[in-house]
PDB file of C-alpha atoms in Angstrom:
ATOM      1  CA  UNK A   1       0.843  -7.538 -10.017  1.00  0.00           C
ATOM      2  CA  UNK A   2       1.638  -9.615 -12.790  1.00  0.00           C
ATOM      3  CA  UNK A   3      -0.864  -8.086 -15.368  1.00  0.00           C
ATOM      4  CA  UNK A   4       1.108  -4.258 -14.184  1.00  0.00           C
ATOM      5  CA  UNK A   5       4.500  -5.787 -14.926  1.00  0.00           C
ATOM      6  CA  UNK A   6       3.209  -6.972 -18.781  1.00  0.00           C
ATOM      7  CA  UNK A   7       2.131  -3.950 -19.653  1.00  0.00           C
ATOM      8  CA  UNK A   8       3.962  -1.517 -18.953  1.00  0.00           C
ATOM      9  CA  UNK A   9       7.030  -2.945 -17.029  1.00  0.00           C
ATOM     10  CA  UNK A  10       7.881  -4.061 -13.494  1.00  0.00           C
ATOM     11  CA  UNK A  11       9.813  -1.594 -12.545  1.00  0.00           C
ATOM     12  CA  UNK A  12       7.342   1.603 -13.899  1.00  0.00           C
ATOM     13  CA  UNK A  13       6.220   2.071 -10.264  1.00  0.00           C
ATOM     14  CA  UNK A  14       7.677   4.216  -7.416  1.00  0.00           C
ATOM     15  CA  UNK A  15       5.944   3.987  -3.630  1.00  0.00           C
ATOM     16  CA  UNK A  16       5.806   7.274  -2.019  1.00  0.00           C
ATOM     17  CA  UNK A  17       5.238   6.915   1.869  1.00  0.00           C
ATOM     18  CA  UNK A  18       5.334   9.614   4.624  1.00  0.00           C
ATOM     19  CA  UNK A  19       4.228   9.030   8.571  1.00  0.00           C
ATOM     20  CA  UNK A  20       2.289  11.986   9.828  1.00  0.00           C
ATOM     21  CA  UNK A  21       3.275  10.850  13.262  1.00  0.00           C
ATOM     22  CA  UNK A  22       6.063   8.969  15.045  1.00  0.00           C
ATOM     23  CA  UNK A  23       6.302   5.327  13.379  1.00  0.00           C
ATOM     24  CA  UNK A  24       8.686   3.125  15.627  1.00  0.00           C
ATOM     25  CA  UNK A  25       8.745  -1.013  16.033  1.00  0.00           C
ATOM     26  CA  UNK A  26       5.755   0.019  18.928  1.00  0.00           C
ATOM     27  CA  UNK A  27       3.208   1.714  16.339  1.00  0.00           C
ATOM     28  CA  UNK A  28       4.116  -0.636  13.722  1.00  0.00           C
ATOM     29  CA  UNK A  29       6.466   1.415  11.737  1.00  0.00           C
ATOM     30  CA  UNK A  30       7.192   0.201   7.940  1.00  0.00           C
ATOM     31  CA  UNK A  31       9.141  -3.330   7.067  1.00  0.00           C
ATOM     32  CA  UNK A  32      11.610  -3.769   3.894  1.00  0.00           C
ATOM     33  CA  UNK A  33      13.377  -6.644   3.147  1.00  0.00           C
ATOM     34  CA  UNK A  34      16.480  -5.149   1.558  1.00  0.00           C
ATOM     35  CA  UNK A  35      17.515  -6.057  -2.194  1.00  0.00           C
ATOM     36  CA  UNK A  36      14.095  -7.817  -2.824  1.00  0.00           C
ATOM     37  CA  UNK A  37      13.017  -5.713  -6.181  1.00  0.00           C
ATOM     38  CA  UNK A  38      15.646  -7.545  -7.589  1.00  0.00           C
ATOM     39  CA  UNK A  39      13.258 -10.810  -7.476  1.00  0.00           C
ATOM     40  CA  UNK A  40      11.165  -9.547  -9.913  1.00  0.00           C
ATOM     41  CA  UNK A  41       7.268  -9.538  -9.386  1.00  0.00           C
ATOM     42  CA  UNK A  42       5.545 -12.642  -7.109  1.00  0.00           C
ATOM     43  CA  UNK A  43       3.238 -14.249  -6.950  1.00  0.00           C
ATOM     44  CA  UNK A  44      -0.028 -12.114  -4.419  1.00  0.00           C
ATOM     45  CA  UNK A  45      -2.624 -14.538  -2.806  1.00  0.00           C
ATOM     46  CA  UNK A  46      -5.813 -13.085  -0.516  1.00  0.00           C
ATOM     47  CA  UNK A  47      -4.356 -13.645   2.935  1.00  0.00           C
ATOM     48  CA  UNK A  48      -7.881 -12.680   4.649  1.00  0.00           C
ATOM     49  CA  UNK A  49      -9.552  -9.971   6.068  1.00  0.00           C
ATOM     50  CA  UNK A  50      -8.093  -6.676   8.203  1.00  0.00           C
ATOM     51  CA  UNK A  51      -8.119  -7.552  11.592  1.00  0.00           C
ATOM     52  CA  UNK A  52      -8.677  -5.310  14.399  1.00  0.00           C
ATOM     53  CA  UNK A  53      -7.930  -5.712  18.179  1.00  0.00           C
ATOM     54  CA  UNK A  54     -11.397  -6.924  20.590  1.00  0.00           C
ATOM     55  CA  UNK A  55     -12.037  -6.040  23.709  1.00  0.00           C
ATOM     56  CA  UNK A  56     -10.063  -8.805  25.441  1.00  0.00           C
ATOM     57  CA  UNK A  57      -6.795  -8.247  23.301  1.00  0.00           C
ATOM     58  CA  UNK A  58      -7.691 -10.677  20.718  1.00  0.00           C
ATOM     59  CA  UNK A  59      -8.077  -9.869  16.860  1.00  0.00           C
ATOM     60  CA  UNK A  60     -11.387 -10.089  15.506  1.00  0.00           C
ATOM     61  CA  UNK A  61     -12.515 -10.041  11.814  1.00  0.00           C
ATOM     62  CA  UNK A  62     -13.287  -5.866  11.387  1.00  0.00           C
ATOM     63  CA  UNK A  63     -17.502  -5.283  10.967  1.00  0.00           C
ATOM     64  CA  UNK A  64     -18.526  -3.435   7.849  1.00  0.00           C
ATOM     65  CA  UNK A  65     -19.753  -0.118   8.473  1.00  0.00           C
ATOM     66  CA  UNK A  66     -23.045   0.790   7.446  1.00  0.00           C
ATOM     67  CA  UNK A  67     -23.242   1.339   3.378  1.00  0.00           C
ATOM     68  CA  UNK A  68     -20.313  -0.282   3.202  1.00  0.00           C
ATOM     69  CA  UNK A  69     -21.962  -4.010   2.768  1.00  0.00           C
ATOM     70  CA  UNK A  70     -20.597  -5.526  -0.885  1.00  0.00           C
ATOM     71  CA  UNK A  71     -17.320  -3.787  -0.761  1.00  0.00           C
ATOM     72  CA  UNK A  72     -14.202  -4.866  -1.543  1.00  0.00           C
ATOM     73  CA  UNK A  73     -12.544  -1.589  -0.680  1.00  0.00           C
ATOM     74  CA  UNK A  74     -10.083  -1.640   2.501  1.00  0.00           C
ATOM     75  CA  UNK A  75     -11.901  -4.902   3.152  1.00  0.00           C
ATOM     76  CA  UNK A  76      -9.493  -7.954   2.425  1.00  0.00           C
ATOM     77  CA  UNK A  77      -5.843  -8.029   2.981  1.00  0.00           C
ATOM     78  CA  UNK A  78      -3.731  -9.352  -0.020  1.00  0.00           C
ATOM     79  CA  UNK A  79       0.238 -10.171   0.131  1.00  0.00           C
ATOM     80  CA  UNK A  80       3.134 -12.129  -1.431  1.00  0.00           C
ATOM     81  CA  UNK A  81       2.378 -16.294  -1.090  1.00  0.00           C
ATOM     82  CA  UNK A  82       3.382 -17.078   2.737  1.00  0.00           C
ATOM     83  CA  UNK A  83       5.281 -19.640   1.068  1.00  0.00           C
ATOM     84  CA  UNK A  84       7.934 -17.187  -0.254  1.00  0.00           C
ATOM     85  CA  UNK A  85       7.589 -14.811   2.483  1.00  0.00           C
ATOM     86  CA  UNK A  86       8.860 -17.505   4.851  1.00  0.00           C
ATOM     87  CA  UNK A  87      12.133 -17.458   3.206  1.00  0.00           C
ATOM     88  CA  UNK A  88      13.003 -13.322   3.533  1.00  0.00           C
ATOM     89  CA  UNK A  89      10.958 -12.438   6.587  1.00  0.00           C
ATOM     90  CA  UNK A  90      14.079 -12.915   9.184  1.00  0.00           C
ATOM     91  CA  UNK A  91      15.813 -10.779   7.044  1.00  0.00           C
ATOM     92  CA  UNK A  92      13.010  -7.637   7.467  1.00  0.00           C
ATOM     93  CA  UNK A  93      14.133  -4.459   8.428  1.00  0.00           C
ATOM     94  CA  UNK A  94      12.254  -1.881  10.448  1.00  0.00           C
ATOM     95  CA  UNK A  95      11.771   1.613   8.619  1.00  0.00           C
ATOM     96  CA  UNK A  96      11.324   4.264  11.689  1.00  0.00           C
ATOM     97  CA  UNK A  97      10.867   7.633  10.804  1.00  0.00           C
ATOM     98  CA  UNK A  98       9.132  11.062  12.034  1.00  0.00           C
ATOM     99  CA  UNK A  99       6.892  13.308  10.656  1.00  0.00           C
ATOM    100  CA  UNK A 100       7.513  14.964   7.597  1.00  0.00           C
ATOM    101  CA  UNK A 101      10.251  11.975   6.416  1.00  0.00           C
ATOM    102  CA  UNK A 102       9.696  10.470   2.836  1.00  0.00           C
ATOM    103  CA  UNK A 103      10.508   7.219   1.949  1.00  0.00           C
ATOM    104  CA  UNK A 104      10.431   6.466  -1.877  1.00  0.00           C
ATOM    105  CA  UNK A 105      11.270   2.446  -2.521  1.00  0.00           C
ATOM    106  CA  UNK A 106      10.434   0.061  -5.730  1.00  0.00           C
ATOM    107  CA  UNK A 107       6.753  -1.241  -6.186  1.00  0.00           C
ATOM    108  CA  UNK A 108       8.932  -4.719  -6.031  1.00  0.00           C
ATOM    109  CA  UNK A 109      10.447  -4.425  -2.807  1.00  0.00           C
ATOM    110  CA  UNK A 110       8.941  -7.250   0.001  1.00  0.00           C
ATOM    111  CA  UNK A 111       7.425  -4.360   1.984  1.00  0.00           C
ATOM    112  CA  UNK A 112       4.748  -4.307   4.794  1.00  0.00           C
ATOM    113  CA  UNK A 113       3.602  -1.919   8.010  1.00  0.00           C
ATOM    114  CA  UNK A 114       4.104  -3.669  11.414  1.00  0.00           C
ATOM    115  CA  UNK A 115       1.875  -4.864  13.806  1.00  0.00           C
ATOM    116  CA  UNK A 116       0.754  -1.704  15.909  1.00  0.00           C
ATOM    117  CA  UNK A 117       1.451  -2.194  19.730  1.00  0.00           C
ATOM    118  CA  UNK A 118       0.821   1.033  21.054  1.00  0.00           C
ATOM    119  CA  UNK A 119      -2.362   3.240  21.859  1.00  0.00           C
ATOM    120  CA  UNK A 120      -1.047   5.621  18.656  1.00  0.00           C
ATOM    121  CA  UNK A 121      -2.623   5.700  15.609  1.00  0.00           C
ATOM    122  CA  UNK A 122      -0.519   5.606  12.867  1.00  0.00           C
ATOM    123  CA  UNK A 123      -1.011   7.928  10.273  1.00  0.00           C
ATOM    124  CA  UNK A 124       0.746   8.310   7.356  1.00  0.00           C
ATOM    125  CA  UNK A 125       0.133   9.135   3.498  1.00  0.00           C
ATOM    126  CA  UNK A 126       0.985   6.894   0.812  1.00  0.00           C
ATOM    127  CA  UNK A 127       1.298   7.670  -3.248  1.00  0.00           C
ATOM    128  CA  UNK A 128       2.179   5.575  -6.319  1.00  0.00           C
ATOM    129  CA  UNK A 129       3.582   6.718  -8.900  1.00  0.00           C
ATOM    130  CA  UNK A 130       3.047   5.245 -12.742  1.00  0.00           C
ATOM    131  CA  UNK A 131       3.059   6.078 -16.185  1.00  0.00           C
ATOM    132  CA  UNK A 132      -0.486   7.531 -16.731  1.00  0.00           C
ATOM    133  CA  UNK A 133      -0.592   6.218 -20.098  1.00  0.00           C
ATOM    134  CA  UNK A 134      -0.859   2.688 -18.923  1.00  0.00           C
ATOM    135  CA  UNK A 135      -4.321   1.302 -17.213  1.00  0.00           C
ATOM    136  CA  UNK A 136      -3.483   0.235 -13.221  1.00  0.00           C
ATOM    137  CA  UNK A 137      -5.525  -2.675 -13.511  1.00  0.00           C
ATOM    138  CA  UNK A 138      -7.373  -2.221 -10.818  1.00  0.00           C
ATOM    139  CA  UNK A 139     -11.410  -1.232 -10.263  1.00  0.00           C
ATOM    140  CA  UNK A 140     -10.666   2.279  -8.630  1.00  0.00           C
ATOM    141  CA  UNK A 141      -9.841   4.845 -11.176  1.00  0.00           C
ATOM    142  CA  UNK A 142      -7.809   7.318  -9.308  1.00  0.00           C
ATOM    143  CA  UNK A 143      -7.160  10.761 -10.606  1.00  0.00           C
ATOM    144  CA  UNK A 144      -3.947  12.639 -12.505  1.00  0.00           C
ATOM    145  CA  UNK A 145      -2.839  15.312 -10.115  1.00  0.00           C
ATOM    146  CA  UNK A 146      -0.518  16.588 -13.643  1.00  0.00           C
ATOM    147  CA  UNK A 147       0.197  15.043 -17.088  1.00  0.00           C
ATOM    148  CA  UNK A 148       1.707  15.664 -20.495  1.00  0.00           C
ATOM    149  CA  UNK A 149      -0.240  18.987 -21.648  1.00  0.00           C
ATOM    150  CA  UNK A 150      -3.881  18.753 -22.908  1.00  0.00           C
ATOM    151  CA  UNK A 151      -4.186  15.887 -20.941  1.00  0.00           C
ATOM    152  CA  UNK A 152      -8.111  16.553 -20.102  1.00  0.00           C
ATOM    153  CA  UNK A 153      -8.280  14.173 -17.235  1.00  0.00           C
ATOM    154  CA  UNK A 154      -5.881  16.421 -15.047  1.00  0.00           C
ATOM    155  CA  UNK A 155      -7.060  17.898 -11.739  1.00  0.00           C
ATOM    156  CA  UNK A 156      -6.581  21.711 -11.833  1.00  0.00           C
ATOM    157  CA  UNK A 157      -7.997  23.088  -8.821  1.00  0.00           C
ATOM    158  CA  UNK A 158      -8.552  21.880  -5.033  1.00  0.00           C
ATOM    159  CA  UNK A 159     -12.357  21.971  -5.907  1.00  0.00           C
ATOM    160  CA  UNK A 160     -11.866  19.656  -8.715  1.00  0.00           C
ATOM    161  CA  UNK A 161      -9.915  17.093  -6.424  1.00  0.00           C
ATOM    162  CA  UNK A 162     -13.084  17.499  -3.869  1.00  0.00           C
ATOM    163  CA  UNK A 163     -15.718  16.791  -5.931  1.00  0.00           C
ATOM    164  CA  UNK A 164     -14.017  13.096  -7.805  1.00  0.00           C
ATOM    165  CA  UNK A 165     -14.671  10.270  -5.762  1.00  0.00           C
ATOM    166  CA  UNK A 166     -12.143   6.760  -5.539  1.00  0.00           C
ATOM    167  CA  UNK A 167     -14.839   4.069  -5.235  1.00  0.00           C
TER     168      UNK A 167
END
């Protein structure tokens, strides 16, 4: 986070997040902590790996899936120091929306989803948007959707977007 903010500005990033089903408290609907992105960026430490509900209720470290052995990708679950979090998480507000709502908030806002409680999955879709100019400084490349004209790294067609791959 800190590398993004020196070079090219903390605030140069807008979070794009839509639920493509019901998100309440129960299926772990988004957290903000209200007037955070005023702090500035903070300090991110590896918190562990994703954990996924066992058979008997308890949360077990999630198995790699075949192929997937030596990646990093959806793997390990990275946050703001625990140490400042204790200070603002009391003051965390739940985000509930429907389907088809759009929330747009600061890259620097304290945000996380909820713990899911429910048998629902919940889906959603998630953007960032940056200044394309400036490197994201992180291993993924990603892919422009549009740019400034004769930009040649634009995606132009649905079959483009198919055929690029993330990882």
């Amino acid at each position: 986070a800190l590398e993004r903010a020196e070079e090219f500005g903390a605030p140069a990033m807008v979070n794009c997040w839509s639920p493509l089903v019901e998100t309440t408290r129960e299926t772990g609907c988004m957290k903000f902590v209200p007037g955070t992105h005023r702090l500035g960026v903070q300090r991110h430490v590896l918190l562990g790996r994703y954990k996924q509900e066992g058979p008997n209720g308890s949360l077990q470290e999630e198995e790699a899936l075949p192929g997937d052995e030596g990646s990093n990708i959806g793997v390990f679950s990275t946050g703001i120091d625990p140490e400042i979090m204790q200070e603002w998480e009391d003051a965390a507000i739940d985000i509930e929306c429907s389907p088809g709502d759009v929330v747009l908030f600061s890259n620097l806002l304290f945000h996380r989803g909820g713990h899911n409680t429910s048998q629902i999955v919940r889906w959603s879709l998630d953007w960032r948007y940056q200044d394309a100019r400036h490197p994201t400084h992180r291993h993924e490349t990603g892919h422009l959707v549009c740019g400034e004209a004769g930009n040649q790294d634009v995606v132009r067609s649905a079959d483009e977007w198919a055929a690029l791959s993330f990882i």
